[in-house]
Amino acid sequence: TRAILALGITVVIISGGIDLSVGTVMSVSMVTMGVFILYFGGNIAIGIPIAILIGTCAGLTNGLLISYGRLPPFIATLGMLGIAQGSALVMSKGYSMYGFPESFQFIAGGEIAGVPFPIFIVGIATLLVYFVLYETKVGRYAFAIGGNEEAARRAGGSVNRYKVSFYVISGCFSGIASVMLSSRINSAHPGIGFGYELDAIAAAVIGGNSLRGGKGNVFGSLIGALIMAT
């Protein structure tokens, strides 16, 4: 879970931003997923995409507030932290949600050829973020904006649009992390994600990502997450 959050927030940190909401966005994504799974009689095929969608929408909101609303990333994501936490508490009424199907536990507890399934998820996520950072315009602009945002703007790039995409990626990974954590504890708890944002940021920084932006490494974030978990 920490590895997934760290990978998502790596893109934001490289761009010179910060996302304090990843932990509570994970909580609200988890609770929303739980509501849909229980409402539709244990149908995880509906609940899992909903969790990822909620995380992505939260990231989109952060990105729009920061890029077009001109709010500092610290303030915008801190506000989202409170909104997400409050929303999770309202939907769950403060209680943990149980009763998920047994098949749901495979995501965090299953094995393929003797290898834990979460390893495959983290591996795919790592390769995906690596591809985005080093093989796409989004990644190149993350480094450019983090290094010198004004220079990137004067070079003709749509800085605002790319900044939104960075937070969308972070939010999407929060949604994925919510599915993994919920599967591991076989429940959905409205307050479990609080504090995970600090672990994710710490993992990224331990892995060599600069909070000033413009410098970072995907595999470093993964190693940082492993160190934090250990």
C-alpha positions as YAML, in Angstrom:
chain: A
units: angstrom
residues:
- id: 1
  name: THR
  ca: [0.00, 0.00, 0.00]
- id: 2
  name: ARG
  ca: [2.77, 2.44, 0.92]
- id: 3
  name: ALA
  ca: [4.61, 1.54, -2.27]
- id: 4
  name: ILE
  ca: [1.58, 2.33, -4.44]
- id: 5
  name: LEU
  ca: [1.00, 5.65, -2.69]
- id: 6
  name: ALA
  ca: [4.71, 6.52, -2.94]
- id: 7
  name: LEU
  ca: [4.78, 5.75, -6.66]
- id: 8
  name: GLY
  ca: [1.76, 7.98, -7.27]
- id: 9
  name: ILE
  ca: [3.07, 10.89, -5.24]
- id: 10
  name: THR
  ca: [6.51, 10.64, -6.88]
- id: 11
  name: VAL
  ca: [5.22, 12.31, -10.04]
- id: 12
  name: VAL
  ca: [3.77, 15.17, -8.00]
- id: 13
  name: ILE
  ca: [6.95, 15.67, -5.97]
- id: 14
  name: ILE
  ca: [9.15, 15.66, -9.09]
- id: 15
  name: SER
  ca: [6.96, 18.44, -10.50]
- id: 16
  name: GLY
  ca: [7.62, 20.52, -7.39]
- id: 17
  name: GLY
  ca: [4.19, 19.90, -5.83]
- id: 18
  name: ILE
  ca: [2.93, 18.05, -2.79]
- id: 19
  name: ASP
  ca: [-0.16, 15.96, -2.11]
- id: 20
  name: LEU
  ca: [-1.21, 15.72, 1.52]
- id: 21
  name: SER
  ca: [-4.54, 14.10, 0.70]
- id: 22
  name: VAL
  ca: [-3.44, 10.67, -0.56]
- id: 23
  name: GLY
  ca: [-4.13, 8.95, 2.77]
- id: 24
  name: THR
  ca: [-7.66, 10.21, 3.34]
- id: 25
  name: VAL
  ca: [-8.50, 9.94, -0.36]
- id: 26
  name: MET
  ca: [-7.58, 6.30, 0.08]
- id: 27
  name: SER
  ca: [-10.04, 6.14, 2.99]
- id: 28
  name: VAL
  ca: [-12.96, 7.70, 1.11]
- id: 29
  name: SER
  ca: [-12.24, 5.52, -1.94]
- id: 30
  name: MET
  ca: [-12.26, 2.45, 0.29]
- id: 31
  name: VAL
  ca: [-15.52, 3.37, 2.01]
- id: 32
  name: THR
  ca: [-17.25, 4.23, -1.27]
- id: 33
  name: MET
  ca: [-16.13, 0.91, -2.69]
- id: 34
  name: GLY
  ca: [-17.50, -0.83, 0.40]
- id: 35
  name: VAL
  ca: [-20.88, 0.88, 0.02]
- id: 36
  name: PHE
  ca: [-21.20, -0.26, -3.60]
- id: 37
  name: ILE
  ca: [-19.98, -3.80, -2.93]
- id: 38
  name: LEU
  ca: [-22.47, -4.31, -0.11]
- id: 39
  name: TYR
  ca: [-25.31, -2.59, -2.00]
- id: 40
  name: PHE
  ca: [-24.84, -4.80, -5.06]
- id: 41
  name: GLY
  ca: [-24.62, -8.03, -3.07]
- id: 42
  name: GLY
  ca: [-20.86, -8.46, -2.96]
- id: 43
  name: ASN
  ca: [-20.11, -7.51, -6.56]
- id: 44
  name: ILE
  ca: [-16.46, -6.47, -6.47]
- id: 45
  name: ALA
  ca: [-16.46, -5.87, -10.25]
- id: 46
  name: ILE
  ca: [-18.50, -2.74, -9.53]
- id: 47
  name: GLY
  ca: [-16.82, -1.69, -6.30]
- id: 48
  name: ILE
  ca: [-13.17, -1.78, -7.43]
- id: 49
  name: PRO
  ca: [-13.57, 0.57, -10.44]
- id: 50
  name: ILE
  ca: [-15.60, 2.91, -8.22]
- id: 51
  name: ALA
  ca: [-12.71, 3.14, -5.73]
- id: 52
  name: ILE
  ca: [-10.24, 4.01, -8.48]
- id: 53
  name: LEU
  ca: [-12.69, 6.51, -9.98]
- id: 54
  name: ILE
  ca: [-13.20, 8.29, -6.65]
- id: 55
  name: GLY
  ca: [-9.44, 8.58, -6.15]
- id: 56
  name: THR
  ca: [-8.98, 9.89, -9.68]
- id: 57
  name: CYS
  ca: [-11.74, 12.49, -9.23]
- id: 58
  name: ALA
  ca: [-10.15, 13.69, -5.99]
- id: 59
  name: GLY
  ca: [-6.83, 14.06, -7.78]
- id: 60
  name: LEU
  ca: [-8.52, 15.93, -10.61]
- id: 61
  name: THR
  ca: [-10.09, 18.33, -8.12]
- id: 62
  name: ASN
  ca: [-6.72, 18.94, -6.50]
- id: 63
  name: GLY
  ca: [-5.12, 19.58, -9.86]
- id: 64
  name: LEU
  ca: [-7.80, 22.03, -10.99]
- id: 65
  name: LEU
  ca: [-7.64, 23.97, -7.73]
- id: 66
  name: ILE
  ca: [-3.87, 24.21, -7.93]
- id: 67
  name: SER
  ca: [-3.49, 24.89, -11.65]
- id: 68
  name: TYR
  ca: [-6.50, 27.07, -12.43]
- id: 69
  name: GLY
  ca: [-7.59, 28.13, -8.94]
- id: 70
  name: ARG
  ca: [-4.04, 29.29, -8.16]
- id: 71
  name: LEU
  ca: [-4.09, 27.69, -4.71]
- id: 72
  name: PRO
  ca: [-0.77, 26.54, -3.23]
- id: 73
  name: PRO
  ca: [-0.49, 22.72, -3.38]
- id: 74
  name: PHE
  ca: [-0.10, 22.54, 0.40]
- id: 75
  name: ILE
  ca: [-3.38, 24.40, 1.01]
- id: 76
  name: ALA
  ca: [-5.41, 22.70, -1.73]
- id: 77
  name: THR
  ca: [-4.42, 19.16, -0.77]
- id: 78
  name: LEU
  ca: [-4.73, 19.90, 2.94]
- id: 79
  name: GLY
  ca: [-8.31, 20.99, 2.28]
- id: 80
  name: MET
  ca: [-8.94, 17.81, 0.29]
- id: 81
  name: LEU
  ca: [-7.52, 15.82, 3.21]
- id: 82
  name: GLY
  ca: [-10.28, 17.17, 5.46]
- id: 83
  name: ILE
  ca: [-13.01, 16.83, 2.85]
- id: 84
  name: ALA
  ca: [-12.11, 13.23, 2.07]
- id: 85
  name: GLN
  ca: [-11.87, 12.29, 5.74]
- id: 86
  name: GLY
  ca: [-15.22, 13.89, 6.50]
- id: 87
  name: SER
  ca: [-16.89, 12.25, 3.50]
- id: 88
  name: ALA
  ca: [-15.61, 8.83, 4.56]
- id: 89
  name: LEU
  ca: [-16.97, 9.31, 8.08]
- id: 90
  name: VAL
  ca: [-20.37, 10.49, 6.80]
- id: 91
  name: MET
  ca: [-20.80, 7.57, 4.38]
- id: 92
  name: SER
  ca: [-19.75, 4.95, 6.92]
- id: 93
  name: LYS
  ca: [-21.31, 6.70, 9.94]
- id: 94
  name: GLY
  ca: [-17.96, 6.17, 11.63]
- id: 95
  name: TYR
  ca: [-18.14, 2.37, 11.56]
- id: 96
  name: SER
  ca: [-16.04, -0.22, 9.75]
- id: 97
  name: MET
  ca: [-17.76, -2.04, 6.89]
- id: 98
  name: TYR
  ca: [-17.60, -5.82, 6.61]
- id: 99
  name: GLY
  ca: [-19.17, -8.60, 4.60]
- id: 100
  name: PHE
  ca: [-17.04, -8.57, 1.44]
- id: 101
  name: PRO
  ca: [-16.86, -11.76, -0.66]
- id: 102
  name: GLU
  ca: [-14.03, -14.18, 0.00]
- id: 103
  name: SER
  ca: [-12.69, -13.73, -3.53]
- id: 104
  name: PHE
  ca: [-11.90, -10.10, -2.69]
- id: 105
  name: GLN
  ca: [-9.15, -11.22, -0.32]
- id: 106
  name: PHE
  ca: [-7.15, -12.66, -3.23]
- id: 107
  name: ILE
  ca: [-5.99, -9.15, -4.25]
- id: 108
  name: ALA
  ca: [-3.86, -8.75, -1.13]
- id: 109
  name: GLY
  ca: [-3.52, -12.34, 0.03]
- id: 110
  name: GLY
  ca: [-3.45, -14.47, -3.09]
- id: 111
  name: GLU
  ca: [-0.47, -16.02, -4.86]
- id: 112
  name: ILE
  ca: [0.41, -16.80, -8.46]
- id: 113
  name: ALA
  ca: [3.11, -19.46, -8.94]
- id: 114
  name: GLY
  ca: [4.12, -18.96, -5.32]
- id: 115
  name: VAL
  ca: [4.56, -15.20, -5.71]
- id: 116
  name: PRO
  ca: [2.20, -12.94, -3.69]
- id: 117
  name: PHE
  ca: [-0.24, -11.18, -5.99]
- id: 118
  name: PRO
  ca: [0.50, -7.71, -4.50]
- id: 119
  name: ILE
  ca: [4.06, -8.05, -5.83]
- id: 120
  name: PHE
  ca: [2.64, -8.23, -9.35]
- id: 121
  name: ILE
  ca: [0.51, -5.15, -8.74]
- id: 122
  name: VAL
  ca: [3.43, -3.13, -7.39]
- id: 123
  name: GLY
  ca: [5.66, -4.32, -10.23]
- id: 124
  name: ILE
  ca: [3.16, -3.29, -12.89]
- id: 125
  name: ALA
  ca: [2.58, 0.05, -11.13]
- id: 126
  name: THR
  ca: [6.33, 0.71, -10.99]
- id: 127
  name: LEU
  ca: [6.78, 0.00, -14.69]
- id: 128
  name: LEU
  ca: [3.78, 2.16, -15.51]
- id: 129
  name: VAL
  ca: [5.10, 5.17, -13.58]
- id: 130
  name: TYR
  ca: [8.55, 4.62, -15.08]
- id: 131
  name: PHE
  ca: [7.03, 4.66, -18.57]
- id: 132
  name: VAL
  ca: [5.05, 7.82, -17.82]
- id: 133
  name: LEU
  ca: [8.06, 9.66, -16.41]
- id: 134
  name: TYR
  ca: [10.65, 8.70, -19.00]
- id: 135
  name: GLU
  ca: [8.71, 7.92, -22.17]
- id: 136
  name: THR
  ca: [5.88, 10.47, -22.28]
- id: 137
  name: LYS
  ca: [5.46, 14.25, -22.41]
- id: 138
  name: VAL
  ca: [3.79, 14.15, -19.00]
- id: 139
  name: GLY
  ca: [6.99, 12.83, -17.45]
- id: 140
  name: ARG
  ca: [9.26, 15.24, -19.28]
- id: 141
  name: TYR
  ca: [7.11, 18.16, -18.20]
- id: 142
  name: ALA
  ca: [7.10, 16.89, -14.61]
- id: 143
  name: PHE
  ca: [10.89, 17.24, -14.52]
- id: 144
  name: ALA
  ca: [10.80, 20.51, -16.45]
- id: 145
  name: ILE
  ca: [8.13, 22.14, -14.27]
- id: 146
  name: GLY
  ca: [9.83, 20.93, -11.11]
- id: 147
  name: GLY
  ca: [13.14, 22.33, -12.28]
- id: 148
  name: ASN
  ca: [11.85, 25.70, -13.46]
- id: 149
  name: GLU
  ca: [8.13, 26.23, -13.97]
- id: 150
  name: GLU
  ca: [8.50, 29.63, -15.59]
- id: 151
  name: ALA
  ca: [11.02, 28.30, -18.11]
- id: 152
  name: ALA
  ca: [8.65, 25.43, -18.95]
- id: 153
  name: ARG
  ca: [5.82, 27.93, -19.44]
- id: 154
  name: ARG
  ca: [7.92, 30.16, -21.69]
- id: 155
  name: ALA
  ca: [8.94, 27.13, -23.74]
- id: 156
  name: GLY
  ca: [5.32, 26.91, -24.86]
- id: 157
  name: GLY
  ca: [4.10, 24.01, -22.77]
- id: 158
  name: SER
  ca: [0.60, 23.82, -21.31]
- id: 159
  name: VAL
  ca: [1.88, 23.88, -17.75]
- id: 160
  name: ASN
  ca: [-1.55, 24.01, -16.10]
- id: 161
  name: ARG
  ca: [-2.84, 21.03, -18.03]
- id: 162
  name: TYR
  ca: [0.19, 18.92, -17.17]
- id: 163
  name: LYS
  ca: [0.04, 19.90, -13.50]
- id: 164
  name: VAL
  ca: [-3.56, 18.64, -13.40]
- id: 165
  name: SER
  ca: [-2.41, 15.31, -14.87]
- id: 166
  name: PHE
  ca: [0.20, 14.88, -12.11]
- id: 167
  name: TYR
  ca: [-2.46, 15.07, -9.39]
- id: 168
  name: VAL
  ca: [-4.80, 12.83, -11.36]
- id: 169
  name: ILE
  ca: [-2.09, 10.16, -11.36]
- id: 170
  name: SER
  ca: [-1.58, 10.56, -7.62]
- id: 171
  name: GLY
  ca: [-5.32, 10.30, -6.96]
- id: 172
  name: CYS
  ca: [-5.68, 7.26, -9.19]
- id: 173
  name: PHE
  ca: [-2.91, 5.46, -7.29]
- id: 174
  name: SER
  ca: [-4.65, 6.35, -4.01]
- id: 175
  name: GLY
  ca: [-7.71, 4.56, -5.34]
- id: 176
  name: ILE
  ca: [-5.64, 1.50, -6.26]
- id: 177
  name: ALA
  ca: [-4.02, 1.54, -2.81]
- id: 178
  name: SER
  ca: [-7.46, 1.63, -1.19]
- id: 179
  name: VAL
  ca: [-8.43, -1.60, -2.95]
- id: 180
  name: MET
  ca: [-5.25, -3.34, -1.83]
- id: 181
  name: LEU
  ca: [-5.51, -2.21, 1.79]
- id: 182
  name: SER
  ca: [-9.21, -3.04, 2.00]
- id: 183
  name: SER
  ca: [-8.53, -6.51, 0.62]
- id: 184
  name: ARG
  ca: [-5.79, -7.06, 3.18]
- id: 185
  name: ILE
  ca: [-7.97, -6.16, 6.20]
- id: 186
  name: ASN
  ca: [-11.12, -7.55, 4.51]
- id: 187
  name: SER
  ca: [-13.09, -4.46, 5.51]
- id: 188
  name: ALA
  ca: [-13.40, -0.73, 4.85]
- id: 189
  name: HIS
  ca: [-12.56, 1.67, 7.65]
- id: 190
  name: PRO
  ca: [-13.13, 5.45, 7.34]
- id: 191
  name: GLY
  ca: [-10.07, 6.50, 9.34]
- id: 192
  name: ILE
  ca: [-7.45, 3.96, 8.37]
- id: 193
  name: GLY
  ca: [-5.77, 6.11, 5.72]
- id: 194
  name: PHE
  ca: [-5.02, 9.07, 7.95]
- id: 195
  name: GLY
  ca: [-1.24, 9.40, 8.28]
- id: 196
  name: TYR
  ca: [-0.39, 7.36, 5.20]
- id: 197
  name: GLU
  ca: [0.34, 10.56, 3.31]
- id: 198
  name: LEU
  ca: [3.36, 11.18, 5.54]
- id: 199
  name: ASP
  ca: [4.64, 7.65, 4.94]
- id: 200
  name: ALA
  ca: [4.24, 8.08, 1.18]
- id: 201
  name: ILE
  ca: [6.07, 11.42, 1.14]
- id: 202
  name: ALA
  ca: [8.81, 10.07, 3.40]
- id: 203
  name: ALA
  ca: [9.27, 7.03, 1.17]
- id: 204
  name: ALA
  ca: [9.63, 9.23, -1.90]
- id: 205
  name: VAL
  ca: [12.13, 11.52, -0.20]
- id: 206
  name: ILE
  ca: [14.15, 8.62, 1.24]
- id: 207
  name: GLY
  ca: [14.26, 7.27, -2.32]
- id: 208
  name: GLY
  ca: [16.03, 10.39, -3.56]
- id: 209
  name: ASN
  ca: [13.16, 12.58, -4.76]
- id: 210
  name: SER
  ca: [13.72, 16.25, -4.01]
- id: 211
  name: LEU
  ca: [10.88, 18.20, -2.39]
- id: 212
  name: ARG
  ca: [12.10, 21.19, -4.41]
- id: 213
  name: GLY
  ca: [11.18, 19.36, -7.59]
- id: 214
  name: GLY
  ca: [13.04, 18.54, -10.78]
- id: 215
  name: LYS
  ca: [14.76, 15.47, -9.40]
- id: 216
  name: GLY
  ca: [13.46, 12.00, -8.70]
- id: 217
  name: ASN
  ca: [13.62, 8.29, -9.32]
- id: 218
  name: VAL
  ca: [10.81, 5.75, -9.51]
- id: 219
  name: PHE
  ca: [12.84, 2.83, -8.24]
- id: 220
  name: GLY
  ca: [14.17, 5.03, -5.44]
- id: 221
  name: SER
  ca: [10.59, 5.61, -4.28]
- id: 222
  name: LEU
  ca: [9.98, 1.86, -4.32]
- id: 223
  name: ILE
  ca: [13.10, 1.25, -2.22]
- id: 224
  name: GLY
  ca: [12.04, 4.04, 0.13]
- id: 225
  name: ALA
  ca: [8.64, 2.40, 0.58]
- id: 226
  name: LEU
  ca: [10.28, -0.94, 1.34]
- id: 227
  name: ILE
  ca: [12.51, 0.74, 3.93]
- id: 228
  name: MET
  ca: [9.48, 2.40, 5.55]
- id: 229
  name: ALA
  ca: [7.56, -0.87, 5.61]
- id: 230
  name: THR
  ca: [10.51, -2.73, 7.09]
...
